[in-house]
PDB file of C-alpha atoms in Angstrom:
ATOM      1  CA  MET A   1       8.762 -10.594  26.416  1.00  0.00           C
ATOM      2  CA  THR A   2       7.721  -8.557  23.168  1.00  0.00           C
ATOM      3  CA  GLN A   3       4.757  -6.331  23.271  1.00  0.00           C
ATOM      4  CA  ALA A   4       3.036  -8.691  20.935  1.00  0.00           C
ATOM      5  CA  ASP A   5       3.673 -11.439  23.408  1.00  0.00           C
ATOM      6  CA  ALA A   6       1.616  -9.470  26.103  1.00  0.00           C
ATOM      7  CA  LEU A   7      -1.475  -9.365  23.997  1.00  0.00           C
ATOM      8  CA  PRO A   8      -4.280 -11.583  24.003  1.00  0.00           C
ATOM      9  CA  PRO A   9      -4.720 -13.733  20.555  1.00  0.00           C
ATOM     10  CA  ALA A  10      -6.752 -11.810  18.153  1.00  0.00           C
ATOM     11  CA  PRO A  11     -10.173 -13.197  17.366  1.00  0.00           C
ATOM     12  CA  VAL A  12     -10.250 -15.509  14.312  1.00  0.00           C
ATOM     13  CA  PRO A  13     -12.084 -13.257  11.511  1.00  0.00           C
ATOM     14  CA  ALA A  14     -15.205 -14.558  10.174  1.00  0.00           C
ATOM     15  CA  PRO A  15     -14.480 -16.880   6.807  1.00  0.00           C
ATOM     16  CA  ILE A  16     -15.157 -15.093   3.473  1.00  0.00           C
ATOM     17  CA  THR A  17     -15.842 -16.976   0.372  1.00  0.00           C
ATOM     18  CA  TRP A  18     -13.536 -17.288  -2.743  1.00  0.00           C
ATOM     19  CA  ASP A  19     -15.938 -14.686  -4.414  1.00  0.00           C
ATOM     20  CA  ASP A  20     -15.443 -12.297  -1.669  1.00  0.00           C
ATOM     21  CA  PHE A  21     -11.627 -12.189  -2.176  1.00  0.00           C
ATOM     22  CA  LEU A  22     -11.768 -11.855  -5.994  1.00  0.00           C
ATOM     23  CA  ARG A  23     -13.747  -8.773  -5.402  1.00  0.00           C
ATOM     24  CA  VAL A  24     -10.827  -7.076  -3.933  1.00  0.00           C
ATOM     25  CA  GLU A  25      -8.579  -5.810  -6.862  1.00  0.00           C
ATOM     26  CA  LEU A  26      -4.973  -6.218  -5.617  1.00  0.00           C
ATOM     27  CA  ARG A  27      -2.542  -5.317  -8.102  1.00  0.00           C
ATOM     28  CA  VAL A  28       1.137  -4.604  -8.499  1.00  0.00           C
ATOM     29  CA  GLY A  29       2.293  -1.082  -9.461  1.00  0.00           C
ATOM     30  CA  ARG A  30       5.799   0.523 -10.082  1.00  0.00           C
ATOM     31  CA  VAL A  31       6.142   3.720  -8.291  1.00  0.00           C
ATOM     32  CA  LEU A  32       7.093   6.503 -10.759  1.00  0.00           C
ATOM     33  CA  ARG A  33       7.435   9.488  -8.574  1.00  0.00           C
ATOM     34  CA  ALA A  34       7.345   9.986  -4.689  1.00  0.00           C
ATOM     35  CA  GLU A  35       7.336  13.140  -2.622  1.00  0.00           C
ATOM     36  CA  ALA A  36       6.955  14.281   0.973  1.00  0.00           C
ATOM     37  CA  PHE A  37       3.400  15.150   2.160  1.00  0.00           C
ATOM     38  CA  PRO A  38       3.702  17.775   4.759  1.00  0.00           C
ATOM     39  CA  GLU A  39      -0.012  18.488   4.562  1.00  0.00           C
ATOM     40  CA  ALA A  40      -0.978  15.092   5.799  1.00  0.00           C
ATOM     41  CA  ARG A  41      -1.862  14.604   9.479  1.00  0.00           C
ATOM     42  CA  LYS A  42       0.616  11.863  10.060  1.00  0.00           C
ATOM     43  CA  PRO A  43       4.147  11.524   8.261  1.00  0.00           C
ATOM     44  CA  ALA A  44       3.247  10.428   4.748  1.00  0.00           C
ATOM     45  CA  TYR A  45       4.339  10.346   1.013  1.00  0.00           C
ATOM     46  CA  LYS A  46       2.399  10.989  -2.210  1.00  0.00           C
ATOM     47  CA  LEU A  47       3.045   8.552  -4.522  1.00  0.00           C
ATOM     48  CA  TRP A  48       2.224   8.178  -8.352  1.00  0.00           C
ATOM     49  CA  ILE A  49       2.063   4.559  -9.223  1.00  0.00           C
ATOM     50  CA  ASP A  50       1.939   2.906 -12.744  1.00  0.00           C
ATOM     51  CA  PHE A  51      -0.374  -0.206 -13.044  1.00  0.00           C
ATOM     52  CA  GLY A  52       0.278  -0.903 -16.509  1.00  0.00           C
ATOM     53  CA  PRO A  53      -1.314   0.052 -19.905  1.00  0.00           C
ATOM     54  CA  GLU A  54      -4.637  -1.650 -19.033  1.00  0.00           C
ATOM     55  CA  ILE A  55      -5.085   0.600 -15.574  1.00  0.00           C
ATOM     56  CA  GLY A  56      -2.746   3.525 -15.949  1.00  0.00           C
ATOM     57  CA  GLN A  57      -1.640   5.638 -13.250  1.00  0.00           C
ATOM     58  CA  ARG A  58      -3.032   6.127  -9.629  1.00  0.00           C
ATOM     59  CA  LYS A  59      -2.200   8.182  -6.814  1.00  0.00           C
ATOM     60  CA  SER A  60      -1.806   7.299  -3.170  1.00  0.00           C
ATOM     61  CA  SER A  61      -1.021   8.794   0.071  1.00  0.00           C
ATOM     62  CA  ALA A  62       1.051   6.106   1.938  1.00  0.00           C
ATOM     63  CA  GLN A  63       2.439   6.420   5.861  1.00  0.00           C
ATOM     64  CA  ILE A  64       5.600   4.747   5.068  1.00  0.00           C
ATOM     65  CA  THR A  65       8.032   7.375   6.109  1.00  0.00           C
ATOM     66  CA  ALA A  66      10.067   5.340   8.710  1.00  0.00           C
ATOM     67  CA  HIS A  67      11.438   2.800   6.350  1.00  0.00           C
ATOM     68  CA  TYR A  68      11.605   4.579   2.967  1.00  0.00           C
ATOM     69  CA  THR A  69      12.646   7.771   1.514  1.00  0.00           C
ATOM     70  CA  PRO A  70      11.028   9.235  -1.573  1.00  0.00           C
ATOM     71  CA  GLU A  71      14.316   8.431  -3.647  1.00  0.00           C
ATOM     72  CA  GLU A  72      14.203   4.739  -2.551  1.00  0.00           C
ATOM     73  CA  LEU A  73      10.458   4.449  -3.503  1.00  0.00           C
ATOM     74  CA  VAL A  74      10.838   5.481  -7.186  1.00  0.00           C
ATOM     75  CA  GLY A  75      11.165   2.415  -9.223  1.00  0.00           C
ATOM     76  CA  LYS A  76       9.984   0.056  -6.499  1.00  0.00           C
ATOM     77  CA  LEU A  77       7.163  -2.352  -6.996  1.00  0.00           C
ATOM     78  CA  VAL A  78       4.129  -2.295  -4.574  1.00  0.00           C
ATOM     79  CA  LEU A  79       1.021  -4.139  -3.837  1.00  0.00           C
ATOM     80  CA  ALA A  80      -2.169  -1.947  -3.812  1.00  0.00           C
ATOM     81  CA  VAL A  81      -5.994  -2.234  -3.788  1.00  0.00           C
ATOM     82  CA  LEU A  82      -7.267  -0.450  -6.730  1.00  0.00           C
ATOM     83  CA  ASN A  83     -11.044  -0.693  -6.068  1.00  0.00           C
ATOM     84  CA  PHE A  84     -11.728   1.314  -2.992  1.00  0.00           C
ATOM     85  CA  PRO A  85     -13.286   4.501  -3.710  1.00  0.00           C
ATOM     86  CA  PRO A  86     -10.898   7.584  -3.935  1.00  0.00           C
ATOM     87  CA  ARG A  87     -10.404   9.456  -0.543  1.00  0.00           C
ATOM     88  CA  GLN A  88      -9.347  13.072  -0.240  1.00  0.00           C
ATOM     89  CA  VAL A  89      -6.393  13.354   2.124  1.00  0.00           C
ATOM     90  CA  GLY A  90      -5.802  17.152   2.749  1.00  0.00           C
ATOM     91  CA  PRO A  91      -5.297  18.550  -0.647  1.00  0.00           C
ATOM     92  CA  PHE A  92      -4.512  15.255  -2.173  1.00  0.00           C
ATOM     93  CA  MET A  93      -6.935  12.724  -3.721  1.00  0.00           C
ATOM     94  CA  SER A  94      -5.611   9.171  -2.929  1.00  0.00           C
ATOM     95  CA  GLU A  95      -6.829   6.814  -5.565  1.00  0.00           C
ATOM     96  CA  CYS A  96      -5.588   3.341  -4.543  1.00  0.00           C
ATOM     97  CA  LEU A  97      -4.391   1.926  -1.065  1.00  0.00           C
ATOM     98  CA  VAL A  98      -0.757   0.804  -1.028  1.00  0.00           C
ATOM     99  CA  THR A  99      -0.493  -2.312   1.340  1.00  0.00           C
ATOM    100  CA  GLY A 100       1.949  -2.820   4.102  1.00  0.00           C
ATOM    101  CA  LEU A 101       2.435  -4.483   7.628  1.00  0.00           C
ATOM    102  CA  HIS A 102       3.361  -2.959  10.921  1.00  0.00           C
ATOM    103  CA  ASP A 103       7.008  -3.870  12.051  1.00  0.00           C
ATOM    104  CA  ALA A 104       7.728  -4.514  15.863  1.00  0.00           C
ATOM    105  CA  GLN A 105       7.762  -0.764  16.291  1.00  0.00           C
ATOM    106  CA  GLY A 106       4.588  -0.063  14.625  1.00  0.00           C
ATOM    107  CA  ALA A 107       6.193   1.422  11.592  1.00  0.00           C
ATOM    108  CA  VAL A 108       4.809   0.454   8.115  1.00  0.00           C
ATOM    109  CA  THR A 109       6.850  -2.032   5.713  1.00  0.00           C
ATOM    110  CA  LEU A 110       5.559  -2.496   2.130  1.00  0.00           C
ATOM    111  CA  CYS A 111       4.042  -5.629   0.891  1.00  0.00           C
ATOM    112  CA  VAL A 112       6.105  -6.106  -2.322  1.00  0.00           C
ATOM    113  CA  PRO A 113       6.549  -9.081  -4.660  1.00  0.00           C
ATOM    114  CA  GLU A 114       9.862 -11.141  -4.121  1.00  0.00           C
ATOM    115  CA  HIS A 115      10.549 -11.218  -7.765  1.00  0.00           C
ATOM    116  CA  ALA A 116       9.815  -8.772 -10.588  1.00  0.00           C
ATOM    117  CA  VAL A 117       6.510  -8.823 -12.118  1.00  0.00           C
ATOM    118  CA  GLU A 118       4.971  -6.622 -14.574  1.00  0.00           C
ATOM    119  CA  PRO A 119       2.819  -3.849 -13.525  1.00  0.00           C
ATOM    120  CA  GLY A 120      -0.871  -4.486 -13.361  1.00  0.00           C
ATOM    121  CA  THR A 121      -0.371  -8.101 -12.350  1.00  0.00           C
ATOM    122  CA  ARG A 122      -3.089  -9.127 -10.046  1.00  0.00           C
ATOM    123  CA  LEU A 123      -2.495 -10.994  -6.769  1.00  0.00           C
ATOM    124  CA  LEU A 124      -3.756 -14.597  -6.975  1.00  0.00           C
TER     125      LEU A 124
END
């Protein structure tokens, strides 16, 4: 029995409209630079991500150290929310939210496209 099997089912979230979904600006970006973020409260990396010529670069703090090294992240396509307000994380201003999923051990694995797409491509 896994930990997930022992938990009661999560409540079904309230439905949203298509317009609600469209308000979330989820786009693919390419990691240009990644470095350790020792000032963060939890283990994290600082990421600089290119979202194409229309949007440009954004920075993000991401707690993805369990599965990735900074070197592995450079060049990787990631999916991020671009229309959250910027958030100060220690001395670093995070300008987008890189998306991920918790694995069975609670570590974050990135949401990434299965095939190559251009930076700036919006999630449908």
